[in-house]
mmCIF file of C-alpha atoms in Angstrom:
data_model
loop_
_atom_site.group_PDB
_atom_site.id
_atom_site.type_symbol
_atom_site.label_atom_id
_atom_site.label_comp_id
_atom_site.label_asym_id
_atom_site.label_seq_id
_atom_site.Cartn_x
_atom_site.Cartn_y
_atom_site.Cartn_z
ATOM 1 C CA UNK A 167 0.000 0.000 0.000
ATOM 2 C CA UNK A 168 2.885 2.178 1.093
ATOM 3 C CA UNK A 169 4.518 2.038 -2.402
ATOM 4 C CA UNK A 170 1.717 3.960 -4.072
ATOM 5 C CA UNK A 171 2.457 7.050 -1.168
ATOM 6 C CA UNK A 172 5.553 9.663 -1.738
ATOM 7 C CA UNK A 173 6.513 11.942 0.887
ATOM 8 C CA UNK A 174 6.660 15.870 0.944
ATOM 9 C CA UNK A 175 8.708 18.148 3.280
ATOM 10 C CA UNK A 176 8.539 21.665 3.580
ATOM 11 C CA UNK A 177 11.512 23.113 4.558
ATOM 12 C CA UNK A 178 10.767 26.572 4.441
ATOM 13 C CA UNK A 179 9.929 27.648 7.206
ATOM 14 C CA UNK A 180 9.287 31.342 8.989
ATOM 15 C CA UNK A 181 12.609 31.760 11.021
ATOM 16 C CA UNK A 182 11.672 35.200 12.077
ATOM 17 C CA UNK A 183 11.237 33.947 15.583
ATOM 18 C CA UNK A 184 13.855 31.744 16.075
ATOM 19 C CA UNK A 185 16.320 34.108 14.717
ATOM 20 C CA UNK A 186 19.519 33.511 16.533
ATOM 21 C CA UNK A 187 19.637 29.091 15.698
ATOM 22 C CA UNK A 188 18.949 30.107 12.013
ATOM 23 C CA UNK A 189 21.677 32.563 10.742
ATOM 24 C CA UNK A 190 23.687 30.214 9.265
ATOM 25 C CA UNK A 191 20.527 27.022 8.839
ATOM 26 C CA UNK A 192 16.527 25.876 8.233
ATOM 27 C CA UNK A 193 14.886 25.500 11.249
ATOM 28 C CA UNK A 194 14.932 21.552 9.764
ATOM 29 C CA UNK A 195 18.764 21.129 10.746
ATOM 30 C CA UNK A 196 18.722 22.529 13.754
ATOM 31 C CA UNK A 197 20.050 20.254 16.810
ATOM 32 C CA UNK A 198 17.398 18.246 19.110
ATOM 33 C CA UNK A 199 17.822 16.695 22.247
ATOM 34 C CA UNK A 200 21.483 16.849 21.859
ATOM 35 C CA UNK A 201 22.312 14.060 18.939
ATOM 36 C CA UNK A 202 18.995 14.851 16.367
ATOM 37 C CA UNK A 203 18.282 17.267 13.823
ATOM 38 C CA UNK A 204 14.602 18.616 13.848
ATOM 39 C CA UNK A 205 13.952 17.040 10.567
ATOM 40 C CA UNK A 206 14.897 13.533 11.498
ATOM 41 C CA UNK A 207 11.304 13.342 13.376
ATOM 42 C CA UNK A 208 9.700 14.056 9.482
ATOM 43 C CA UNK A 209 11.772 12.008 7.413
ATOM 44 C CA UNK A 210 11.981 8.698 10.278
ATOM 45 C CA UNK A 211 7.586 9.461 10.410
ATOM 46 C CA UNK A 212 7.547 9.099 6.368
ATOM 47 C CA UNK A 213 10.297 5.955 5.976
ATOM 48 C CA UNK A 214 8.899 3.975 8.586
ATOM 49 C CA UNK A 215 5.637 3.957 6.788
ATOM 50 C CA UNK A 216 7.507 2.333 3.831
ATOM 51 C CA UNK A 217 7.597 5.285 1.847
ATOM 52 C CA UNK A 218 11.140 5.560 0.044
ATOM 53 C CA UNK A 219 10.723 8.332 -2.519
ATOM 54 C CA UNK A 220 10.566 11.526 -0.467
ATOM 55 C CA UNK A 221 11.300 15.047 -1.807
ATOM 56 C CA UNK A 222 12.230 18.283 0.926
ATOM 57 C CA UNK A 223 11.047 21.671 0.342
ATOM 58 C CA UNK A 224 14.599 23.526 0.700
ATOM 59 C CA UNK A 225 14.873 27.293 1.592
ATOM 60 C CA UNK A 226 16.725 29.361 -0.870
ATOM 61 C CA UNK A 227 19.761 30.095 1.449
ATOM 62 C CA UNK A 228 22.173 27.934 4.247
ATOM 63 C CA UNK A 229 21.074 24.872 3.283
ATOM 64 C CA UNK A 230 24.368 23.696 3.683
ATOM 65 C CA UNK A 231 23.762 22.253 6.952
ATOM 66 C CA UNK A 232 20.311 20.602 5.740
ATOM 67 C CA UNK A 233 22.941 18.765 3.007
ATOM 68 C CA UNK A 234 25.456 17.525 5.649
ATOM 69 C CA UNK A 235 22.742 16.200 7.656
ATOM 70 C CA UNK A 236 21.020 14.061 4.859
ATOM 71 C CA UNK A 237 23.932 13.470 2.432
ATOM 72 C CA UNK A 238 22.705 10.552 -0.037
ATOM 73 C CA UNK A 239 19.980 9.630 3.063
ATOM 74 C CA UNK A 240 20.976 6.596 4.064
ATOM 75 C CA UNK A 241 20.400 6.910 7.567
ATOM 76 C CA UNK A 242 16.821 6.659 6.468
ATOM 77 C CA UNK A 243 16.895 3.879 3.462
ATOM 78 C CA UNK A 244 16.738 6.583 0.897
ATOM 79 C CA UNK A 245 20.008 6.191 -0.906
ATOM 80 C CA UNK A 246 17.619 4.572 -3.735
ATOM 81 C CA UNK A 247 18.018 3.331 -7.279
ATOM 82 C CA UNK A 248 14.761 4.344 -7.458
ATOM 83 C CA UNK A 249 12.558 7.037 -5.923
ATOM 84 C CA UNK A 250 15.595 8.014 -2.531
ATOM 85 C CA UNK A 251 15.355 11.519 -1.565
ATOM 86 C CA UNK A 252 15.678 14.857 -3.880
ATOM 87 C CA UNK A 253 15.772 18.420 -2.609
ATOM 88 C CA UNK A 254 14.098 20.461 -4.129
ATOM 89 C CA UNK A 255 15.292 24.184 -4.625
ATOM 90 C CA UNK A 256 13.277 27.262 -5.073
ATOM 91 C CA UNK A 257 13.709 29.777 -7.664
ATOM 92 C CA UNK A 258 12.303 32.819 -5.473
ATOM 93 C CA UNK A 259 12.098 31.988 -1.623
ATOM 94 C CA UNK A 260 13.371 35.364 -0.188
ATOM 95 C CA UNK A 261 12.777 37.049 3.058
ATOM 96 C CA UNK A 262 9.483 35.772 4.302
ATOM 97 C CA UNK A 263 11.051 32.258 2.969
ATOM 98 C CA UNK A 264 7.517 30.354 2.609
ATOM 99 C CA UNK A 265 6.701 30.749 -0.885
ATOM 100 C CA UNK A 266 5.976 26.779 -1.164
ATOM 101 C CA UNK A 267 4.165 26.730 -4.274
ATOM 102 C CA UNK A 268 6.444 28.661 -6.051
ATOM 103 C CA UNK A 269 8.782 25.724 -5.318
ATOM 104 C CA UNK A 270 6.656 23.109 -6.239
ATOM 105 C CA UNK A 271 6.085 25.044 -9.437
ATOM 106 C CA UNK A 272 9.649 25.151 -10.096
ATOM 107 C CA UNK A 273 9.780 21.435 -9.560
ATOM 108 C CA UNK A 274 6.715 20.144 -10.959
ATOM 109 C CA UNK A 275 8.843 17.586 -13.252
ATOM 110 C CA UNK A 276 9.635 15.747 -9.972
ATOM 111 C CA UNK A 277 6.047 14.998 -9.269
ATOM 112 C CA UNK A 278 5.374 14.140 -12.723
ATOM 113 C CA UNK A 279 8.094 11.392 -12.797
ATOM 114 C CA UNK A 280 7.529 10.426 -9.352
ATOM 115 C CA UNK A 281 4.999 6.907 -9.817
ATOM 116 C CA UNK A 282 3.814 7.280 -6.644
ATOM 117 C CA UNK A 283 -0.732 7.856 -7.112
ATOM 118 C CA UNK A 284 -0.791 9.603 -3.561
ATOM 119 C CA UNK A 285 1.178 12.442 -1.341
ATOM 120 C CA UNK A 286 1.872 12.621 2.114
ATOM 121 C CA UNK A 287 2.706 16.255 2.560
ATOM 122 C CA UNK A 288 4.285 17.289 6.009
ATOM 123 C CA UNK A 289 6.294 20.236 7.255
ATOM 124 C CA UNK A 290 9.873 19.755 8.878
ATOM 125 C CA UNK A 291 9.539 21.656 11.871
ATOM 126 C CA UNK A 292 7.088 19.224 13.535
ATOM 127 C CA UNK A 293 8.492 17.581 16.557
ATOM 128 C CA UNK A 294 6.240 14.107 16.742
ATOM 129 C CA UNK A 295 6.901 10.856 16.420
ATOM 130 C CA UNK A 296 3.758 9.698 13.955
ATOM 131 C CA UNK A 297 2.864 6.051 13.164
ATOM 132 C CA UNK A 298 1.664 7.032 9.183
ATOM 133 C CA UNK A 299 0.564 3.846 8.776
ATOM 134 C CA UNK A 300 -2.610 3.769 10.972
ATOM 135 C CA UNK A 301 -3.142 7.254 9.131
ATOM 136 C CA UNK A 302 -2.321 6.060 5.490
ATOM 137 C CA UNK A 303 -4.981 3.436 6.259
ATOM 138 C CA UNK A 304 -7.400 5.592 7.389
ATOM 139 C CA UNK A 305 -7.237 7.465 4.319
ATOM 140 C CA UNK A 306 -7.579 4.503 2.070
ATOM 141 C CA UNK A 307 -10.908 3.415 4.236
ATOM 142 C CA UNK A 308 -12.148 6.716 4.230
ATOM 143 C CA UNK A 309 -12.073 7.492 0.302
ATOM 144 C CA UNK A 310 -11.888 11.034 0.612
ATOM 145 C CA UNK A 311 -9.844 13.482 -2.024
ATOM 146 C CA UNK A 312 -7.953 14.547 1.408
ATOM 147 C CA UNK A 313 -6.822 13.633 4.809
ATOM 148 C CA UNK A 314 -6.219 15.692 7.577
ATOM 149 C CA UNK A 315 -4.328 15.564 10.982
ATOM 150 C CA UNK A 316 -5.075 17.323 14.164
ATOM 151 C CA UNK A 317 -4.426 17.736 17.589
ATOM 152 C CA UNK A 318 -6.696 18.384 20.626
ATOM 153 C CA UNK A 319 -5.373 20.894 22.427
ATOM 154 C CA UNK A 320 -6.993 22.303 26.027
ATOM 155 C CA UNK A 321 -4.076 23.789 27.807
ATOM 156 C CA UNK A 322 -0.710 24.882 26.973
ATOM 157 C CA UNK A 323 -2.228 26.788 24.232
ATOM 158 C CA UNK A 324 0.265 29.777 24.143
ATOM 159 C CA UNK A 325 2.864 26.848 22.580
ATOM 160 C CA UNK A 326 0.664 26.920 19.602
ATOM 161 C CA UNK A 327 0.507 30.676 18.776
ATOM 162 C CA UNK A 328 0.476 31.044 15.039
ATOM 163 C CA UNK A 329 -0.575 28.022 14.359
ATOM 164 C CA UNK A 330 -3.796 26.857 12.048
ATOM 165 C CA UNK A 331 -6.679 25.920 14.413
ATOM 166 C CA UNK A 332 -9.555 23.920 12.803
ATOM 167 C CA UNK A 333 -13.276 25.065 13.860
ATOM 168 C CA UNK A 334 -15.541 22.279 13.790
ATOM 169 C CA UNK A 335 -19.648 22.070 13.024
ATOM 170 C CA UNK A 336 -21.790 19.332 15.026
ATOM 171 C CA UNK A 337 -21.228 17.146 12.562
ATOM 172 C CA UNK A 338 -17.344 17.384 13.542
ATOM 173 C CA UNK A 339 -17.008 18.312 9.581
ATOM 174 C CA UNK A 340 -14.151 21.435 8.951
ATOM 175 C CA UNK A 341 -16.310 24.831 9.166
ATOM 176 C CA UNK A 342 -13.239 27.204 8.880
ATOM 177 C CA UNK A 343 -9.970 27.389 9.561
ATOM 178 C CA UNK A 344 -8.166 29.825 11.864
ATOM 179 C CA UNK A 345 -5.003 31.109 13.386
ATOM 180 C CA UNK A 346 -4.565 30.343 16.773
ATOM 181 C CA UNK A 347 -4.129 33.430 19.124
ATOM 182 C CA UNK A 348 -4.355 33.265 22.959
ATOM 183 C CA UNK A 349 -6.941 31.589 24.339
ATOM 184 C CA UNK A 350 -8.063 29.518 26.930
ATOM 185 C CA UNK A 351 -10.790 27.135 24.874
ATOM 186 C CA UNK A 352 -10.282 23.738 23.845
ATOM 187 C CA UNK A 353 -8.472 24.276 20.131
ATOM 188 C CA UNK A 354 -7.766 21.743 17.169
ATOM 189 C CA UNK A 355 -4.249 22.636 15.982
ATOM 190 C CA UNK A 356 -3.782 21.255 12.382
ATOM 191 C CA UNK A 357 -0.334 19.438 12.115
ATOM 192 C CA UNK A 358 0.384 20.561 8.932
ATOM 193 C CA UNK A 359 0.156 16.734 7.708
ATOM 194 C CA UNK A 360 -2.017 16.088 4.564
ATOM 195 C CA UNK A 361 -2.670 12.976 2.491
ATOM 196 C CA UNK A 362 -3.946 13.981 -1.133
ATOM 197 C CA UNK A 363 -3.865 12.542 -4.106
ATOM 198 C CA UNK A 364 -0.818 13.228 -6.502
ATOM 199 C CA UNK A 365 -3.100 14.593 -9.800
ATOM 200 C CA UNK A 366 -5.175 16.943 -7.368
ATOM 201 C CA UNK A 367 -1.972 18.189 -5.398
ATOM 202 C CA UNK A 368 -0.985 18.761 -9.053
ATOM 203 C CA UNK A 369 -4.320 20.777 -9.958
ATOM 204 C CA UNK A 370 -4.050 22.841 -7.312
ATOM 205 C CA UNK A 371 -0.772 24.299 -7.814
ATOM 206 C CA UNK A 372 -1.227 24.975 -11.294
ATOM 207 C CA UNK A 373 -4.930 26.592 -10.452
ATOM 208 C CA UNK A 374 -2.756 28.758 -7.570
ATOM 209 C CA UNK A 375 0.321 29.792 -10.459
ATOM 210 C CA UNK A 376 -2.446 30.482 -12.737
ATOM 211 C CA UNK A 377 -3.860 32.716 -10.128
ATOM 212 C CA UNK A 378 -0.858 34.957 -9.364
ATOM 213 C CA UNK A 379 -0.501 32.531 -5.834
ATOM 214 C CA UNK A 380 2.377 33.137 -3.859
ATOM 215 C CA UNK A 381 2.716 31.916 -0.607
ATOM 216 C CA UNK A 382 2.357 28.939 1.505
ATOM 217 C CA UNK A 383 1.030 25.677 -0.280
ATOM 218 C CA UNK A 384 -0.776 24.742 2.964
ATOM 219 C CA UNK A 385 -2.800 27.703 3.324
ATOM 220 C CA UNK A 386 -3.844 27.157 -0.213
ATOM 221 C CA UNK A 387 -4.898 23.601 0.128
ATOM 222 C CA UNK A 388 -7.088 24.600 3.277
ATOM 223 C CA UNK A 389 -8.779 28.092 1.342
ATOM 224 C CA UNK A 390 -9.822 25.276 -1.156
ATOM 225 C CA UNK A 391 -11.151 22.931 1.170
ATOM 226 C CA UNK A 392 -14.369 23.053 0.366
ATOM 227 C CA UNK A 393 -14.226 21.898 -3.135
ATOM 228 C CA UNK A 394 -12.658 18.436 -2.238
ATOM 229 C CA UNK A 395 -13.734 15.641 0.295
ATOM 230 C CA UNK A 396 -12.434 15.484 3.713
ATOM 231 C CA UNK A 397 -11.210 12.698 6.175
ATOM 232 C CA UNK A 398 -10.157 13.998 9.566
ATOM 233 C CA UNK A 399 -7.601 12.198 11.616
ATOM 234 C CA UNK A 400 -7.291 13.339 15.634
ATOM 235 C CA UNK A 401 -2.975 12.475 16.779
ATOM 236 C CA UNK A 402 -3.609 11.940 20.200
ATOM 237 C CA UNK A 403 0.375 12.275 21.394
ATOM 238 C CA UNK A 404 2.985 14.891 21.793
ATOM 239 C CA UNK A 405 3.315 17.334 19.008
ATOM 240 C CA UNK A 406 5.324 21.063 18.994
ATOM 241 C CA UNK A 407 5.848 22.991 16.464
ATOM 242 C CA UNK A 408 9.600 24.698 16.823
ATOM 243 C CA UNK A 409 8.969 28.312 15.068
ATOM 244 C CA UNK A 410 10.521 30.062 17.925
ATOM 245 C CA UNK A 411 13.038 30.168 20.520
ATOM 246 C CA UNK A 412 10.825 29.831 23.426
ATOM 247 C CA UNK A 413 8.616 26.846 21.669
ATOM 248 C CA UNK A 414 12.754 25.048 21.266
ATOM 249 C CA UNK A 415 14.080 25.504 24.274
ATOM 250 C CA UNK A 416 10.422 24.041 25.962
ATOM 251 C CA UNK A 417 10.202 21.590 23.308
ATOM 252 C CA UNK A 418 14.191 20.186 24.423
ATOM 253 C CA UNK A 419 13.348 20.664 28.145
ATOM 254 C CA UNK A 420 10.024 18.293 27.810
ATOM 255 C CA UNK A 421 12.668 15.430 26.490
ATOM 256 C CA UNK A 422 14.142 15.240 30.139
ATOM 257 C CA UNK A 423 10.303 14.419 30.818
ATOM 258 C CA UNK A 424 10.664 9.781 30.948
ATOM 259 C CA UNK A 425 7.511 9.550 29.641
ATOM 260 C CA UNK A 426 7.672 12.028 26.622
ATOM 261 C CA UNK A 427 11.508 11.166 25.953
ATOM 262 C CA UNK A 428 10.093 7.338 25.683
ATOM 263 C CA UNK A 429 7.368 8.282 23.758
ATOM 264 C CA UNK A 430 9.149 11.143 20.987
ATOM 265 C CA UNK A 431 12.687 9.205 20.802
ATOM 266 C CA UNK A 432 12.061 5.222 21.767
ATOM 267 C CA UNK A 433 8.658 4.468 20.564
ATOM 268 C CA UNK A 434 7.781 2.959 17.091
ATOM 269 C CA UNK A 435 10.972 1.564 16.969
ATOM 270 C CA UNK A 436 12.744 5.575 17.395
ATOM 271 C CA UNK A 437 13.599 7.973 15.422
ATOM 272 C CA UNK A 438 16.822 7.852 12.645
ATOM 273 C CA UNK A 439 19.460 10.635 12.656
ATOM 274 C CA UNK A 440 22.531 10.660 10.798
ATOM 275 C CA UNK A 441 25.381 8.111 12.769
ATOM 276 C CA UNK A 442 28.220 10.331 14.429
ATOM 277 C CA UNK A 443 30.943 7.889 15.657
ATOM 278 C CA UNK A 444 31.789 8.779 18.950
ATOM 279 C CA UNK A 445 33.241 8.003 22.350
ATOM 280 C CA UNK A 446 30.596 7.523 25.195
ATOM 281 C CA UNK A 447 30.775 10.555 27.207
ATOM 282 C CA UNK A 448 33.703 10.660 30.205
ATOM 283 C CA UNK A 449 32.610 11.867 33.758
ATOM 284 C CA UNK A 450 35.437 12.690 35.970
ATOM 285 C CA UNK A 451 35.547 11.963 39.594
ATOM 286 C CA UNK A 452 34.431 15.362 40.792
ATOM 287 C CA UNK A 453 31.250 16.374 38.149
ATOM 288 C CA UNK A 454 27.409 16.068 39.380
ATOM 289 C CA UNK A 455 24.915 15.720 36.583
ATOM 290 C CA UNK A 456 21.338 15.071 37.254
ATOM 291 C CA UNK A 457 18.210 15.114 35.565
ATOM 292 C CA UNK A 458 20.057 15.901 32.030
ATOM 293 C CA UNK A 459 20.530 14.281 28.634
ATOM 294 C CA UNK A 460 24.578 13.960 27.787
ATOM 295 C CA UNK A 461 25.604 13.112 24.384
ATOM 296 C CA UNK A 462 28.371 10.548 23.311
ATOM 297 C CA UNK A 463 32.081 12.074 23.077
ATOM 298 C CA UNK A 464 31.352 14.555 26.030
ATOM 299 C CA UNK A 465 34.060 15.443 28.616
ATOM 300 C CA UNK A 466 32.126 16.554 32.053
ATOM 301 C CA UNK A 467 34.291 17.771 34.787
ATOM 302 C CA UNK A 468 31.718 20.462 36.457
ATOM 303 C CA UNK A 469 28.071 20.330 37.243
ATOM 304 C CA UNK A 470 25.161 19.546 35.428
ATOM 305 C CA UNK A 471 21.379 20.218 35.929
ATOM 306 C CA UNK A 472 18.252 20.276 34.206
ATOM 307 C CA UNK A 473 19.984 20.926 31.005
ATOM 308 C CA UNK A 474 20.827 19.315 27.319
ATOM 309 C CA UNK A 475 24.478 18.836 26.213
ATOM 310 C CA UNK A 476 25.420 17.655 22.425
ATOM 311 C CA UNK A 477 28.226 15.687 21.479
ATOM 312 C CA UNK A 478 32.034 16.674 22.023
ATOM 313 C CA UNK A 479 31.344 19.437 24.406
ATOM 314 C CA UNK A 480 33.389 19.540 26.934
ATOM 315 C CA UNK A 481 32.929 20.910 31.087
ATOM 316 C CA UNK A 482 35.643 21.957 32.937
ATOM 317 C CA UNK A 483 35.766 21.797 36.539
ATOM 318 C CA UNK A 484 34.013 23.922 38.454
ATOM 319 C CA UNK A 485 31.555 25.458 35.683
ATOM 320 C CA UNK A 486 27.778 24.907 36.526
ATOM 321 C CA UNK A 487 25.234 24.545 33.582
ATOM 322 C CA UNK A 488 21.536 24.110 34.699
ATOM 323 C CA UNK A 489 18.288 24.670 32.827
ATOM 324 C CA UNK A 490 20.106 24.767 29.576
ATOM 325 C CA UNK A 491 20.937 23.612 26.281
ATOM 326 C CA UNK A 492 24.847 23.253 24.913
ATOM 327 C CA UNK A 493 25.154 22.526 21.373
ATOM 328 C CA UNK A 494 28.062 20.502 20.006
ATOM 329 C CA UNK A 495 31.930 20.801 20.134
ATOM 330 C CA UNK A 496 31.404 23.724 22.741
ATOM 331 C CA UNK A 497 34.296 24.352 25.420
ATOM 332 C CA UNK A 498 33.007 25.491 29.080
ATOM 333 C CA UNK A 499 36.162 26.865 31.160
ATOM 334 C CA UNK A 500 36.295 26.532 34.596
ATOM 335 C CA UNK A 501 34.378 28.404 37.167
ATOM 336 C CA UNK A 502 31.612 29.499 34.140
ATOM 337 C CA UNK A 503 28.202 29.599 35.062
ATOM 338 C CA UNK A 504 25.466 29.072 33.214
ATOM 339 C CA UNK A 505 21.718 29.242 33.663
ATOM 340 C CA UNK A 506 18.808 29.604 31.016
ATOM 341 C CA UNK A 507 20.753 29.566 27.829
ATOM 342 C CA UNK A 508 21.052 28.316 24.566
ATOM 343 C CA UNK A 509 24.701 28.355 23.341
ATOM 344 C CA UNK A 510 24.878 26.813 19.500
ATOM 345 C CA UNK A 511 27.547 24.891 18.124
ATOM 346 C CA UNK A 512 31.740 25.576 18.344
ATOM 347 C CA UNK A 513 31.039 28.231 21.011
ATOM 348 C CA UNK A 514 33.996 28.313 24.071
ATOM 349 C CA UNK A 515 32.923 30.106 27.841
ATOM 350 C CA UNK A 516 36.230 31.850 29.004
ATOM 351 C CA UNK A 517 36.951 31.100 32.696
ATOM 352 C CA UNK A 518 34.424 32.441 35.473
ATOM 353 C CA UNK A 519 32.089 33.830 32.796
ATOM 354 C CA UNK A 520 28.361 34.079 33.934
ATOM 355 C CA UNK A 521 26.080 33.866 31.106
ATOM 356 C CA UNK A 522 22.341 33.844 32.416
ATOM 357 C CA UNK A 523 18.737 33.869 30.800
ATOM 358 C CA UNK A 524 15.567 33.720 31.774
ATOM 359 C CA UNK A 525 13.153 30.768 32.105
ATOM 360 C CA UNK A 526 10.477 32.764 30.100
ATOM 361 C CA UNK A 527 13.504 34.195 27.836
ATOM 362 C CA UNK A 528 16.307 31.859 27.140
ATOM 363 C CA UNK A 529 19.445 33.837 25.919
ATOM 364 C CA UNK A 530 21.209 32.749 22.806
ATOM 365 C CA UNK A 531 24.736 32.656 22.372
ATOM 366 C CA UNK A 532 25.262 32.260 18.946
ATOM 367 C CA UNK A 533 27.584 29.972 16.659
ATOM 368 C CA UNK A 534 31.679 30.300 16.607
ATOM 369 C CA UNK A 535 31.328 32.888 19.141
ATOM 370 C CA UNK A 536 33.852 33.539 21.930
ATOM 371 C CA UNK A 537 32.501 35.216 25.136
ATOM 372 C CA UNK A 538 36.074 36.446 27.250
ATOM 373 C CA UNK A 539 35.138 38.826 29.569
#
């Protein structure tokens, strides 16, 4: 069944928000839970439904780390005679960097060659681990033109600002769509994840070129809604969109959470990221780490609380990290301390440096960057 599905990926997201992880990347290749890329949760969702021809959405700019990460994607079983993965690169995608269907325009020869009868269309900055299958086969029982996936939502609604909300009638049919502001009502958050067929996907973007349409290929699908039919499908787990800094550093801080870490990372049999060969991580007699998540290659000398460190970072004794989240190959000196704050990759904390955020406001110490006082 799964060979008659390709997969989708749009890349493209808004980074206004999340401005200081995405200077130099997509908001797809940014580090997760201190070994994954955001994008892994996407492509692992799609190839563990058996779909193996999957093509990404790409921004126009600093894709360079999106490249790195996927290479010929065979951390995923895409390095394919047939179908694999293909990027697939805008001709305009400038500042407000969502102009989807002007990509798909661009690239309409993929789809064309692509055998695949149906599309599952998702977005890359979707943190979720998904079992398609149980949705693939709802769509096939249903019949409809389209399937759609939602999420309940009745607190923690602030998480979700900006987001499409789906209003309901009593017959639990779409009435409208929305965007969701704050509010303290029970909301249905679409998950950007569609199942349409390939020669409708196909009508609509030529109908939306034809029509001047630039802009975002989901908001196009959903103004047309009511000329198609329509299978709903409720997700019932953990889902966050990452479109800003505060919805990241939550999203990373819910992983030290057992139950959500086992759900997002170990069910379904987990979630594929690129392999990165290295040493497990060396504590030294005098470091204290509790309730954090330590990648392989680390060197931890100093304390650690509450917080996220990636691979080959290493903590020298006497610096204190809690409620925070250290990228890879980063160098903490001794006596720094650190509280609330996101420091990217390749970034070194001079001795007795204090660097502290806020819980509401995490600071951001960006990539390369040197902080000697």
């Amino acid at each position: 069944m799964a060979k008659s599905y390709m997969g989708l990926i749009l890349a493209s997201q808004n980074t206004n928000d999340i401005r200081g992880l995405t200077k130099y990347r997509p908001i797809a290749s940014i580090p997760f839970a201190g070994r994954y890329r955001i994008i892994d949760f996407s492509l692992t969702n799609l190839t563990r439904a058996g779909i193996s021809n999957v093509g990404i959405v790409v921004p126009h700019s600093y894709v360079r780390s999106l490249r790195d990460h996927i290479r010929g994607g065979q951390f995923w079983d895409l390095n394919r005679k047939n179908g694999g993965i293909f990027l697939m690169h805008p001709t305009i995608d400038s500042e407000i960097g969502k102009s989807n269907v002007e990509n798909f325009r661009s690239n309409l020869e993929y789809l064309y060659k692509s055998k695949e009868k149906n599309v599952v269309l998702c977005s890359s900055h979707l943190v979720a681990n998904i079992d398609l299958r149980s949705i693939i086969d709802s769509h096939e029982k249903s019949g409809k033109d389209l399937t759609l996936v939602y999420k309940k939502i009745d607190k923690d609604i602030k998480t979700y600002r900006g987001s499409t909300s789906i209003i309901l009638n009593e017959n639990k049919e779409i009435k409208k769509f929305g965007v969701v502001v704050d509010s303290r009502e029970e909301t249905n958050i679409s998950l950007e994840i569609k199942i349409i067929r390939k020669d409708l996907l196909i009508d609509f973007l030529m109908s939306g070129v034809q029509n001047g349409l630039v802009g975002d290929l989901n908001k196009f699908i959903e103004h047309n809604i009511h000329k198609i039919s329509i299978n709903l499908y409720e997700f019932t787990g953990y889902a966050k969109f990452i479109d800003s800094t505060k919805n990241y550093f939550r999203a990373n801080k819910d992983i030290l959470k057992k139950e959500i870490r086992e759900e997002l990372l170990l069910s379904n049999g987990g979630i594929s990221t690129k392999i990165n060969d290295t040493p497990p991580a060396i504590y030294k007699p005098d470091s204290k780490v509790s309730n954090s998540l330590i990648a392989n290659g680390c060197i931890v000398k100093g304390s650690v609380k509450d917080s996220i460190i990636g691979r080959r970072v290493v903590i020298k004794k006497g610096a204190t990290i809690e409620n925070s989240i250290i990228l890879q190959s980063c160098i903490i000196e001794e006596g720094v301390e650190i509280k609330n704050v996101i420091i990217d990759k390749n970034v070194t904390i001079s001795r007795y440096q204090k660097v502290i955020g806020s819980e509401e406001f995490p600071l951001i110490i960006e990539k390369k960057s040197l902080l000697d006082g």
